[in-house]
């Protein structure tokens, strides 16, 4: 009895073996077929498949122009990405030659590619990335990564082959501003955690990191002239944990690292509301001269700087001056949302005094869209965070401001807020704007989103990630992936490429990359992962 069962097992195994053997060549062929040139997020502006694939080999060199240290650095970055999985040495060389991975910067090849565009041509003996500016080379490198098998993202040697389909991609962004915001106030995130997120953002050609540096629950950046903001105001977070703050050196390191990934940092100091951490740190910022206790809950709208007091503007100027001096980017975000404890007249008076301080230190104001209810400074940018239930008058106010020259960043809360739950079962996040599933996050058009807004007024899109319920990198990743790539695509890709079915298939192919990178993403059921 026993023996005959064993025999049957053996026979079955043999039969299975036959089946497996027969299936292998087909599986190999499938694995070896290069990723199609259009299976990239964000969707490239133009894709023309042609000719034979290029295959990376042990002798492949990365050829960079000799006259650009930045191109050489991007070459080194690419080599660093590809070496662990391929096991190839991939030397970066400034020696001329037409084979290998070739970077070209400027010249005739780069016409029409602008500040961030690139052209990638693959086939035969080379894959060439051309760009007018180093940022374009960097974005081209991100595309090149996605054209290689997902296993290229692993940290240990993999079998390959490492083929890149033949043809040409020509690609430029739809919008100049493609942002992601991280709330480091509700929960503090270390420099290392911020860098990890920056690397994730850069893969999808996000070019702006907005850091929400202050709120009721924590002040996160050292200010020399008001030291207690960080040492006391930064000493806690939601739930009562230890909080933390960035020293100026830490912040500079974030700015430097972001720049190495072609992201610009936009610092936000939220005023006049969302200021309990500052009010708790300095009694003189309060109208009654009494410092409130530190706050570790999640309510909003209860705090306000004292609008009539001169001290308030000494404070605002010192903070703006010190942060502007640390920030190479052009924007400084002054918040302005949910100032429910500030009268409308006080709010407008406050903004009239603070916006010129931003200009005084050479920066351009960004404010949450409530700024459009005051008097936005010339050149100011408003960040729209309304949602389907936002009333018509409020939308109209934003549209009117846009007609008057205020440019807009679109972050509709029921589309672009990465902290909204996917559905009722999502263990993290909030739901005040509703549930935002993957399709909802992707399936809208920034160009036509707000009625009456001139197309040219839209500077771009941003995906904010508020952290009342999020305290680890794994938490951030669970909320950002797979929705963040959708917002990134809305920011980069031409409107004519917009198509949920195509996007869904391209998104499904990202899962294996995130697995290889150790990204803790949510396997949303609507995506159809392989
Ligand atoms: C915001 O969500 N309060 C900008």
Coordinates of C-alpha atoms and ligand atoms in Angstrom, one line a residue:
X1 CA 0.0 0.0 0.0
X2 CA 2.7 2.3 1.1
X3 CA 5.0 1.3 -1.7
X4 CA 2.4 1.7 -4.4
X5 CA 1.6 5.2 -3.1
X6 CA 5.3 6.0 -3.4
X7 CA 5.3 4.7 -6.9
X8 CA 2.3 6.8 -7.8
X9 CA 4.1 9.8 -6.3
X10 CA 7.2 9.1 -8.3
X11 CA 5.2 8.8 -11.5
X12 CA 3.4 12.0 -10.8
X13 CA 6.7 13.8 -10.1
X14 CA 8.1 12.4 -13.3
X15 CA 5.1 13.6 -15.2
X16 CA 5.3 17.0 -13.6
X17 CA 9.0 17.0 -14.5
X18 CA 8.1 16.4 -18.1
X19 CA 5.7 19.2 -18.1
X20 CA 8.2 21.5 -16.4
X21 CA 10.9 20.7 -18.8
X22 CA 8.6 21.3 -21.7
X23 CA 7.6 24.7 -20.2
X24 CA 11.1 25.9 -19.5
X25 CA 12.1 27.2 -23.0
X26 CA 8.9 29.2 -23.2
X27 CA 9.5 30.7 -19.7
X28 CA 13.0 31.6 -20.6
X29 CA 11.9 33.2 -23.8
X30 CA 9.4 35.2 -21.8
X31 CA 12.0 36.3 -19.2
X32 CA 14.4 37.2 -21.9
X33 CA 12.0 39.4 -23.9
X34 CA 13.0 42.9 -23.0
X35 CA 10.5 45.2 -21.3
X36 CA 8.6 47.1 -24.0
X37 CA 9.7 50.7 -24.3
X38 CA 6.3 52.0 -23.4
X39 CA 6.0 50.1 -20.1
X40 CA 7.3 53.0 -18.1
X41 CA 5.9 55.3 -15.4
X42 CA 5.4 58.2 -16.0
X43 CA 4.3 57.4 -19.6
X44 CA 6.9 58.9 -21.9
X45 CA 5.7 61.6 -24.3
X46 CA 6.9 59.7 -27.4
X47 CA 7.9 56.0 -27.9
X48 CA 9.1 54.5 -31.2
X49 CA 10.1 50.9 -31.0
X50 CA 12.7 49.9 -33.7
X51 CA 15.5 47.6 -34.4
X52 CA 17.2 45.1 -32.0
X53 CA 17.6 45.2 -28.3
X54 CA 20.8 46.4 -26.6
X55 CA 22.3 44.0 -24.2
X56 CA 24.4 45.1 -21.2
X57 CA 27.5 42.9 -20.7
X58 CA 30.5 42.4 -18.5
X59 CA 32.4 44.8 -20.8
X60 CA 29.8 47.6 -20.9
X61 CA 31.2 51.1 -20.1
X62 CA 29.2 54.1 -19.1
X63 CA 30.5 56.9 -21.3
X64 CA 30.0 60.4 -20.1
X65 CA 30.9 63.8 -21.6
X66 CA 34.3 64.9 -20.3
X67 CA 33.2 68.5 -19.7
X68 CA 30.5 67.9 -17.1
X69 CA 31.2 66.8 -13.5
X70 CA 27.5 66.5 -13.0
X71 CA 27.1 64.0 -16.0
X72 CA 30.0 62.1 -14.5
X73 CA 28.3 61.9 -11.2
X74 CA 25.1 60.7 -12.8
X75 CA 27.1 58.1 -14.6
X76 CA 28.5 57.0 -11.2
X77 CA 25.0 56.9 -9.8
X78 CA 23.8 54.7 -12.6
X79 CA 26.7 52.4 -12.2
X80 CA 25.9 52.2 -8.5
X81 CA 22.3 51.2 -9.3
X82 CA 23.3 48.5 -11.9
X83 CA 26.4 46.9 -10.4
X84 CA 24.9 44.8 -7.5
X85 CA 22.4 42.8 -9.6
X86 CA 24.4 42.6 -12.8
X87 CA 27.7 41.9 -11.2
X88 CA 29.4 43.9 -14.0
X89 CA 32.1 46.5 -13.3
X90 CA 30.5 49.2 -15.5
X91 CA 33.3 51.6 -15.4
X92 CA 32.4 55.3 -15.9
X93 CA 34.7 56.8 -18.5
X94 CA 35.0 60.1 -20.3
X95 CA 36.7 58.4 -23.2
X96 CA 34.8 58.8 -26.5
X97 CA 33.2 55.8 -28.1
X98 CA 29.8 54.9 -29.6
X99 CA 29.3 51.6 -27.7
X100 CA 27.9 51.0 -24.2
X101 CA 25.7 53.3 -22.2
X102 CA 26.4 56.7 -23.6
X103 CA 25.4 60.1 -22.1
X104 CA 25.3 63.2 -24.4
X105 CA 24.8 66.6 -22.9
X106 CA 23.8 69.6 -25.0
X107 CA 24.4 69.9 -28.7
X108 CA 22.2 69.1 -31.6
X109 CA 20.8 65.9 -30.0
X110 CA 19.3 67.9 -27.1
X111 CA 17.3 70.4 -29.1
X112 CA 13.8 70.8 -27.8
X113 CA 14.4 68.7 -24.6
X114 CA 14.3 71.7 -22.3
X115 CA 15.4 71.7 -18.6
X116 CA 14.3 68.2 -17.8
X117 CA 13.7 66.3 -21.0
X118 CA 15.8 63.4 -22.5
X119 CA 16.0 61.2 -25.5
X120 CA 16.8 57.5 -25.0
X121 CA 17.9 55.6 -28.1
X122 CA 18.5 51.9 -27.7
X123 CA 19.7 49.2 -30.1
X124 CA 22.7 47.4 -31.5
X125 CA 25.9 48.3 -29.5
X126 CA 24.6 51.2 -27.4
X127 CA 21.9 52.8 -25.4
X128 CA 22.3 56.6 -25.6
X129 CA 20.7 59.2 -23.3
X130 CA 20.8 62.7 -24.6
X131 CA 19.7 65.8 -22.7
X132 CA 20.1 69.5 -22.7
X133 CA 20.6 69.6 -18.9
X134 CA 21.9 67.1 -16.3
X135 CA 18.4 66.8 -14.9
X136 CA 17.3 65.3 -18.2
X137 CA 20.1 62.7 -18.1
X138 CA 19.0 61.8 -14.6
X139 CA 15.4 61.4 -15.7
X140 CA 16.6 59.3 -18.7
X141 CA 18.5 57.1 -16.2
X142 CA 15.2 56.5 -14.3
X143 CA 13.6 55.4 -17.6
X144 CA 16.6 53.1 -18.4
X145 CA 16.2 51.4 -15.0
X146 CA 12.5 50.6 -15.7
X147 CA 13.4 49.2 -19.1
X148 CA 15.7 46.6 -17.5
X149 CA 14.2 43.4 -15.8
X150 CA 12.9 44.1 -12.3
X151 CA 15.7 41.9 -10.9
X152 CA 18.1 44.7 -11.6
X153 CA 16.8 46.4 -8.5
X154 CA 18.0 43.5 -6.3
X155 CA 21.0 43.9 -4.0
X156 CA 22.7 40.7 -5.0
X157 CA 23.9 39.2 -8.3
X158 CA 21.1 38.0 -10.6
X159 CA 21.3 35.9 -13.8
X160 CA 20.1 38.4 -16.4
X161 CA 20.2 38.8 -19.4
X162 CA 20.1 42.6 -19.2
X163 CA 18.4 43.6 -22.4
X164 CA 16.9 47.0 -23.3
X165 CA 14.4 47.0 -26.2
X166 CA 15.4 48.7 -29.4
X167 CA 13.9 52.1 -30.3
X168 CA 13.7 55.7 -29.2
X169 CA 11.9 57.5 -26.4
X170 CA 11.7 61.3 -26.5
X171 CA 10.3 62.7 -23.3
X172 CA 9.7 66.0 -21.7
X173 CA 7.4 66.9 -18.7
X174 CA 3.9 68.4 -18.9
X175 CA 4.4 70.4 -15.7
X176 CA 7.4 72.1 -14.2
X177 CA 6.3 71.4 -10.6
X178 CA 5.9 67.7 -9.7
X179 CA 5.9 67.5 -5.9
X180 CA 5.6 65.3 -2.9
X181 CA 5.0 66.6 0.6
X182 CA 6.2 64.9 3.7
X183 CA 4.7 65.9 7.1
X184 CA 7.7 65.6 9.5
X185 CA 5.8 67.4 12.2
X186 CA 3.0 65.1 13.3
X187 CA 5.7 62.4 13.4
X188 CA 9.4 63.1 13.0
X189 CA 11.3 61.3 10.3
X190 CA 15.1 61.1 10.4
X191 CA 17.4 62.3 7.6
X192 CA 17.9 58.7 6.6
X193 CA 14.2 58.1 6.3
X194 CA 13.8 61.3 4.3
X195 CA 16.6 60.2 1.9
X196 CA 14.9 56.8 1.5
X197 CA 11.7 58.6 0.4
X198 CA 13.6 60.9 -1.9
X199 CA 15.1 57.9 -3.7
X200 CA 11.6 56.5 -4.1
X201 CA 10.3 59.8 -5.5
X202 CA 13.1 60.3 -7.9
X203 CA 12.2 57.0 -9.7
X204 CA 9.0 58.6 -10.9
X205 CA 10.6 61.9 -11.9
X206 CA 9.1 63.9 -9.0
X207 CA 11.3 67.1 -8.8
X208 CA 10.1 68.8 -5.6
X209 CA 10.1 67.7 -2.0
X210 CA 7.9 69.9 0.2
X211 CA 8.8 69.4 3.9
X212 CA 6.0 70.4 6.3
X213 CA 8.5 71.5 9.0
X214 CA 6.2 72.9 11.7
X215 CA 2.8 72.2 13.1
X216 CA 1.0 72.1 16.4
X217 CA 2.7 68.8 17.4
X218 CA 6.3 69.7 16.6
X219 CA 8.8 72.2 15.3
X220 CA 11.4 70.4 13.3
X221 CA 14.1 72.8 12.2
X222 CA 16.8 74.6 14.3
X223 CA 16.4 78.4 14.3
X224 CA 19.4 80.1 15.9
X225 CA 17.6 83.2 16.9
X226 CA 14.7 81.3 18.5
X227 CA 16.4 78.1 19.8
X228 CA 13.6 76.8 21.9
X229 CA 11.4 76.2 18.8
X230 CA 13.5 73.1 18.0
X231 CA 14.8 72.1 21.5
X232 CA 11.4 72.4 23.2
X233 CA 8.9 72.7 20.4
X234 CA 10.4 69.8 18.6
X235 CA 10.5 67.5 21.7
X236 CA 7.4 65.6 21.0
X237 CA 5.0 64.3 18.3
X238 CA 1.6 62.8 17.9
X239 CA 1.0 60.1 20.5
X240 CA 3.7 61.6 22.8
X241 CA 6.9 60.0 21.3
X242 CA 10.2 61.8 21.5
X243 CA 9.9 63.9 18.3
X244 CA 13.1 65.4 17.1
X245 CA 14.3 68.2 14.8
X246 CA 16.8 68.8 12.0
X247 CA 19.9 70.7 12.8
X248 CA 20.9 73.2 10.1
X249 CA 23.5 70.6 9.0
X250 CA 20.8 67.9 8.8
X251 CA 18.6 70.2 6.7
X252 CA 21.5 71.1 4.4
X253 CA 22.2 67.4 4.0
X254 CA 18.6 66.7 3.0
X255 CA 18.8 69.6 0.5
X256 CA 22.1 68.3 -0.9
X257 CA 20.8 64.8 -1.2
X258 CA 17.6 65.9 -2.8
X259 CA 19.5 68.0 -5.3
X260 CA 21.7 64.9 -6.1
X261 CA 18.3 63.3 -7.2
X262 CA 17.2 66.4 -9.0
X263 CA 14.6 67.4 -6.4
X264 CA 14.3 70.9 -4.9
X265 CA 13.3 71.2 -1.3
X266 CA 10.4 73.5 -0.5
X267 CA 10.4 74.2 3.3
X268 CA 7.0 75.0 4.9
X269 CA 6.5 76.9 8.1
X270 CA 2.8 76.8 8.6
X271 CA 1.3 80.1 9.9
X272 CA -0.7 81.7 11.5
X273 CA -2.5 78.6 12.6
X274 CA -0.9 75.1 13.2
X275 CA 1.5 76.9 15.5
X276 CA 1.1 75.4 18.9
X277 CA 4.7 74.1 19.0
X278 CA 6.0 77.6 18.5
X279 CA 3.4 79.1 20.9
X280 CA 4.4 76.6 23.6
X281 CA 8.1 77.4 23.1
X282 CA 7.8 81.2 23.5
X283 CA 5.2 82.8 25.7
X284 CA 5.7 86.2 24.0
X285 CA 4.2 84.8 20.8
X286 CA 0.8 84.5 22.5
X287 CA -1.6 87.4 22.8
X288 CA -2.1 86.7 26.5
X289 CA 1.6 86.1 27.2
X290 CA 1.0 82.6 28.4
X291 CA 2.6 79.6 26.7
X292 CA 0.2 76.7 26.2
X293 CA 1.4 73.1 26.9
X294 CA 2.9 71.1 24.1
X295 CA 0.3 69.2 22.1
X296 CA 0.4 65.5 21.0
X297 CA -3.2 65.0 19.7
X298 CA -4.6 65.3 16.2
X299 CA -7.1 68.2 16.3
X300 CA -6.6 71.1 14.0
X301 CA -7.5 74.8 14.0
X302 CA -7.0 75.7 17.7
X303 CA -3.8 77.7 17.6
X304 CA -2.9 81.1 16.2
X305 CA 0.1 83.4 16.3
X306 CA -0.9 86.8 17.8
X307 CA -1.6 88.9 14.8
X308 CA -1.5 92.4 16.4
X309 CA 1.9 91.9 18.2
X310 CA 5.1 93.2 16.7
X311 CA 7.0 90.2 18.2
X312 CA 5.1 87.9 15.8
X313 CA 6.7 89.6 12.8
X314 CA 10.2 89.6 14.4
X315 CA 9.7 85.9 14.8
X316 CA 8.4 85.4 11.3
X317 CA 11.2 87.4 9.8
X318 CA 13.9 85.6 11.7
X319 CA 12.5 82.2 10.8
X320 CA 12.0 83.1 7.1
X321 CA 15.5 84.7 6.9
X322 CA 17.3 81.7 8.5
X323 CA 15.4 79.1 6.4
X324 CA 15.7 81.1 3.2
X325 CA 19.5 81.2 3.8
X326 CA 19.6 77.4 4.0
X327 CA 17.3 76.8 0.9
X328 CA 18.6 77.1 -2.6
X329 CA 15.2 76.6 -4.2
X330 CA 13.0 79.5 -5.1
X331 CA 9.9 78.8 -3.0
X332 CA 9.1 79.2 0.7
X333 CA 5.8 77.8 1.8
X334 CA 4.0 79.8 4.6
X335 CA 1.1 77.4 5.1
X336 CA -2.0 79.5 5.8
X337 CA -4.5 76.5 6.0
X338 CA -7.1 75.9 8.7
X339 CA -6.5 79.2 10.6
X340 CA -9.8 78.7 12.4
X341 CA -8.6 80.6 15.5
X342 CA -7.7 83.7 13.5
X343 CA -10.3 86.1 12.4
X344 CA -10.6 86.7 8.6
X345 CA -9.4 90.3 9.0
X346 CA -6.5 89.2 11.1
X347 CA -5.6 86.4 8.6
X348 CA -5.5 88.9 5.7
X349 CA -3.5 91.4 7.8
X350 CA -1.0 88.7 8.8
X351 CA -0.5 87.6 5.2
X352 CA -0.1 91.2 4.1
X353 CA 2.9 91.5 6.5
X354 CA 4.4 88.0 6.0
X355 CA 4.4 87.7 2.3
X356 CA 6.7 90.7 1.8
X357 CA 9.2 89.0 4.2
X358 CA 9.4 86.0 2.0
X359 CA 10.2 88.3 -1.0
X360 CA 12.7 90.3 1.2
X361 CA 14.8 87.2 1.5
X362 CA 14.6 86.4 -2.2
X363 CA 11.9 83.7 -2.2
X364 CA 8.5 83.2 -3.8
X365 CA 5.5 82.5 -1.6
X366 CA 3.6 79.3 -1.7
X367 CA 0.5 79.1 0.5
X368 CA -2.3 76.6 0.9
X369 CA -5.2 77.9 -1.2
X370 CA -6.9 79.8 1.7
X371 CA -4.3 82.4 0.8
X372 CA -6.5 83.3 -2.2
X373 CA -9.1 84.5 0.3
X374 CA -6.7 87.1 1.5
X375 CA -4.5 89.2 -0.9
X376 CA -1.9 86.9 -2.6
X377 CA 1.3 88.7 -3.3
X378 CA 2.3 89.2 -7.0
X379 CA 3.8 85.9 -8.2
X380 CA 2.5 83.9 -5.2
X381 CA 1.5 80.3 -5.7
X382 CA -1.5 78.7 -4.1
X383 CA -1.7 75.0 -3.3
X384 CA -5.3 73.8 -3.8
X385 CA -6.2 71.0 -1.4
X386 CA -10.0 71.1 -1.7
X387 CA -12.1 68.1 -2.6
X388 CA -15.4 67.1 -4.1
X389 CA -17.3 68.6 -1.1
X390 CA -15.4 71.9 -1.3
X391 CA -18.0 74.6 -2.0
X392 CA -18.4 76.5 -5.2
X393 CA -17.6 79.9 -3.7
X394 CA -14.2 78.6 -2.4
X395 CA -13.4 77.0 -5.8
X396 CA -14.4 80.3 -7.5
X397 CA -12.1 82.2 -5.3
X398 CA -9.2 80.0 -6.3
X399 CA -10.2 80.3 -10.0
X400 CA -10.5 84.1 -9.7
X401 CA -7.0 84.3 -8.1
X402 CA -5.7 82.1 -10.9
X403 CA -7.2 84.5 -13.5
X404 CA -5.4 87.3 -11.7
X405 CA -2.0 85.7 -12.0
X406 CA -1.8 83.4 -8.9
X407 CA -0.4 80.1 -10.1
X408 CA -1.7 76.8 -8.7
X409 CA -0.3 73.6 -7.4
X410 CA -3.1 71.0 -7.4
X411 CA -3.3 68.6 -4.5
X412 CA -7.0 67.7 -4.3
X413 CA -7.4 65.9 -1.0
X414 CA -9.7 63.2 -2.5
X415 CA -7.2 62.4 -5.3
X416 CA -3.7 63.4 -4.3
X417 CA -3.6 63.1 -0.5
X418 CA -1.6 59.9 0.1
X419 CA -2.7 59.8 3.8
X420 CA -6.3 59.1 2.8
X421 CA -7.3 55.4 3.3
X422 CA -7.6 53.3 0.2
X423 CA -10.9 51.8 1.5
X424 CA -12.6 51.1 4.8
X425 CA -10.2 48.3 5.7
X426 CA -7.0 50.3 5.3
X427 CA -5.3 50.0 8.7
X428 CA -3.5 53.4 8.5
X429 CA -4.5 56.9 7.3
X430 CA -7.5 59.2 7.6
X431 CA -10.8 59.4 5.7
X432 CA -12.1 62.9 6.1
X433 CA -11.9 63.4 2.3
X434 CA -13.2 59.9 1.6
X435 CA -11.5 56.8 0.4
X436 CA -8.9 57.2 -2.4
X437 CA -8.3 54.0 -4.3
X438 CA -5.6 53.7 -6.9
X439 CA -7.8 54.5 -9.8
X440 CA -9.2 57.6 -8.1
X441 CA -5.7 58.9 -7.4
X442 CA -4.8 58.6 -11.0
X443 CA -8.0 59.2 -13.0
X444 CA -8.3 63.0 -13.2
X445 CA -6.8 65.7 -15.3
X446 CA -4.9 68.6 -13.6
X447 CA -5.5 70.7 -16.7
X448 CA -9.3 70.6 -16.4
X449 CA -9.7 70.0 -12.7
X450 CA -10.8 73.4 -11.5
X451 CA -13.4 75.2 -13.7
X452 CA -12.4 78.6 -14.9
X453 CA -8.7 78.2 -14.2
X454 CA -6.6 79.2 -17.3
X455 CA -4.4 76.1 -18.3
X456 CA -1.3 78.2 -18.0
X457 CA -2.0 78.9 -14.3
X458 CA -1.4 75.3 -13.3
X459 CA 2.2 75.0 -12.2
X460 CA 1.8 71.4 -11.4
X461 CA 0.7 68.7 -9.0
X462 CA 1.8 67.6 -5.6
X463 CA 1.0 64.5 -3.5
X464 CA 1.0 65.4 0.2
X465 CA 1.6 62.7 2.9
X466 CA 0.3 63.8 6.3
X467 CA 1.6 61.7 9.1
X468 CA -0.9 61.8 12.0
X469 CA -1.1 58.0 11.8
X470 CA 2.2 57.2 10.2
X471 CA 5.5 56.8 12.1
X472 CA 7.8 54.4 10.1
X473 CA 9.2 54.3 6.5
X474 CA 7.1 51.1 6.0
X475 CA 3.9 53.2 7.0
X476 CA 4.9 55.9 4.5
X477 CA 5.5 53.4 1.7
X478 CA 2.2 51.6 2.3
X479 CA 0.3 54.8 1.7
X480 CA 2.5 56.2 -1.1
X481 CA 2.7 53.0 -3.1
X482 CA 1.0 52.4 -5.4
X483 CA -0.7 55.8 -5.5
X484 CA 2.3 58.1 -5.7
X485 CA 3.3 57.0 -9.3
X486 CA -0.2 58.0 -10.5
X487 CA 0.3 61.6 -9.3
X488 CA 3.8 61.6 -10.7
X489 CA 2.4 60.5 -14.1
X490 CA -0.2 63.3 -14.0
X491 CA 2.6 65.7 -13.5
X492 CA 4.9 64.4 -16.2
X493 CA 3.0 62.7 -19.0
X494 CA 1.1 64.4 -21.8
X495 CA -2.7 64.4 -21.3
X496 CA -3.1 62.3 -24.4
X497 CA -1.3 59.4 -22.8
X498 CA -3.9 59.3 -20.0
X499 CA -5.5 55.9 -19.9
X500 CA -6.4 53.8 -16.8
X501 CA -6.1 50.5 -18.6
X502 CA -2.6 51.2 -19.9
X503 CA -1.6 52.8 -16.6
X504 CA -2.9 49.8 -14.5
X505 CA -0.8 47.4 -16.6
X506 CA 2.3 49.5 -16.3
X507 CA 1.7 49.9 -12.5
X508 CA 1.3 46.1 -12.1
X509 CA 4.8 45.7 -13.5
X510 CA 6.2 48.0 -10.9
X511 CA 5.4 45.6 -8.1
X512 CA 8.3 43.3 -8.7
X513 CA 10.6 46.4 -8.7
X514 CA 9.2 47.4 -5.3
X515 CA 9.6 43.9 -4.0
X516 CA 13.3 43.9 -5.1
X517 CA 13.8 47.3 -3.5
X518 CA 12.1 46.4 -0.2
X519 CA 9.3 48.9 -0.6
X520 CA 6.4 48.0 1.6
X521 CA 3.6 48.7 -0.8
X522 CA -0.1 48.0 -0.6
X523 CA -1.1 45.3 -3.1
X524 CA -4.3 47.1 -4.2
X525 CA -6.8 44.6 -5.6
X526 CA -7.7 46.8 -8.6
X527 CA -4.2 46.7 -10.0
X528 CA -4.0 43.0 -11.1
X529 CA -0.4 42.3 -10.0
X530 CA 1.2 39.4 -11.9
Ligands
LIG1 C1 -4.3 70.7 4.9 O1 -4.6 69.5 4.6 N1 -4.7 71.2 6.0 C2 -3.6 71.6 4.0

